[in-house]
GROMACS .gro file of N, CA and C in nm:
model
   57
    1MET      N    1   2.447   4.815  -1.664
    1MET     CA    2   2.342   4.905  -1.595
    1MET      C    3   2.257   4.974  -1.706
    2GLN      N    4   2.317   5.022  -1.812
    2GLN     CA    5   2.241   5.096  -1.921
    2GLN      C    6   2.133   4.999  -1.982
    3ASN      N    7   2.172   4.871  -2.000
    3ASN     CA    8   2.074   4.769  -2.053
    3ASN      C    9   1.957   4.764  -1.966
    4THR      N   10   1.968   4.756  -1.837
    4THR     CA   11   1.847   4.741  -1.749
    4THR      C   12   1.778   4.878  -1.732
    5GLN      N   13   1.853   4.986  -1.718
    5GLN     CA   14   1.787   5.107  -1.686
    5GLN      C   15   1.728   5.177  -1.821
    6LYS      N   16   1.786   5.128  -1.924
    6LYS     CA   17   1.733   5.192  -2.056
    6LYS      C   18   1.577   5.173  -2.066
    7CYS      N   19   1.528   5.071  -1.998
    7CYS     CA   20   1.380   5.047  -2.001
    7CYS      C   21   1.310   5.125  -1.888
    8LEU      N   22   1.384   5.129  -1.779
    8LEU     CA   23   1.331   5.193  -1.655
    8LEU      C   24   1.347   5.346  -1.662
    9PHE      N   25   1.465   5.380  -1.722
    9PHE     CA   26   1.491   5.533  -1.720
    9PHE      C   27   1.512   5.578  -1.866
   10PRO      N   28   1.407   5.587  -1.940
   10PRO     CA   29   1.421   5.631  -2.081
   10PRO      C   30   1.454   5.787  -2.074
   11ASN      N   31   1.442   5.845  -1.957
   11ASN     CA   32   1.477   5.991  -1.940
   11ASN      C   33   1.619   6.011  -1.957
   12ARG      N   34   1.702   5.918  -1.934
   12ARG     CA   35   1.853   5.935  -1.950
   12ARG      C   36   1.880   5.975  -2.085
   13GLY      N   37   1.796   5.954  -2.178
   13GLY     CA   38   1.831   5.994  -2.315
   13GLY      C   39   1.907   5.878  -2.385
   14GLU      N   40   1.874   5.752  -2.345
   14GLU     CA   41   1.956   5.636  -2.408
   14GLU      C   42   1.904   5.623  -2.552
   15ARG      N   43   1.977   5.559  -2.631
   15ARG     CA   44   1.947   5.532  -2.773
   15ARG      C   45   1.865   5.400  -2.777
   16GLN      N   46   1.886   5.310  -2.697
   16GLN     CA   47   1.824   5.182  -2.710
   16GLN      C   48   1.678   5.193  -2.678
   17ILE      N   49   1.641   5.292  -2.576
   17ILE     CA   50   1.507   5.301  -2.535
   17ILE      C   51   1.415   5.322  -2.654
   18THR      N   52   1.465   5.386  -2.755
   18THR     CA   53   1.385   5.417  -2.875
   18THR      C   54   1.354   5.287  -2.950
   19ALA      N   55   1.448   5.195  -2.951
   19ALA     CA   56   1.429   5.068  -3.025
   19ALA      C   57   1.329   4.989  -2.951
   0.00000   0.00000   0.00000
């Protein structure tokens, strides 16, 4: 889920969204 939401939900504060 984090892999797919990382793009849709950058608000979660994921680290991959920055990459």
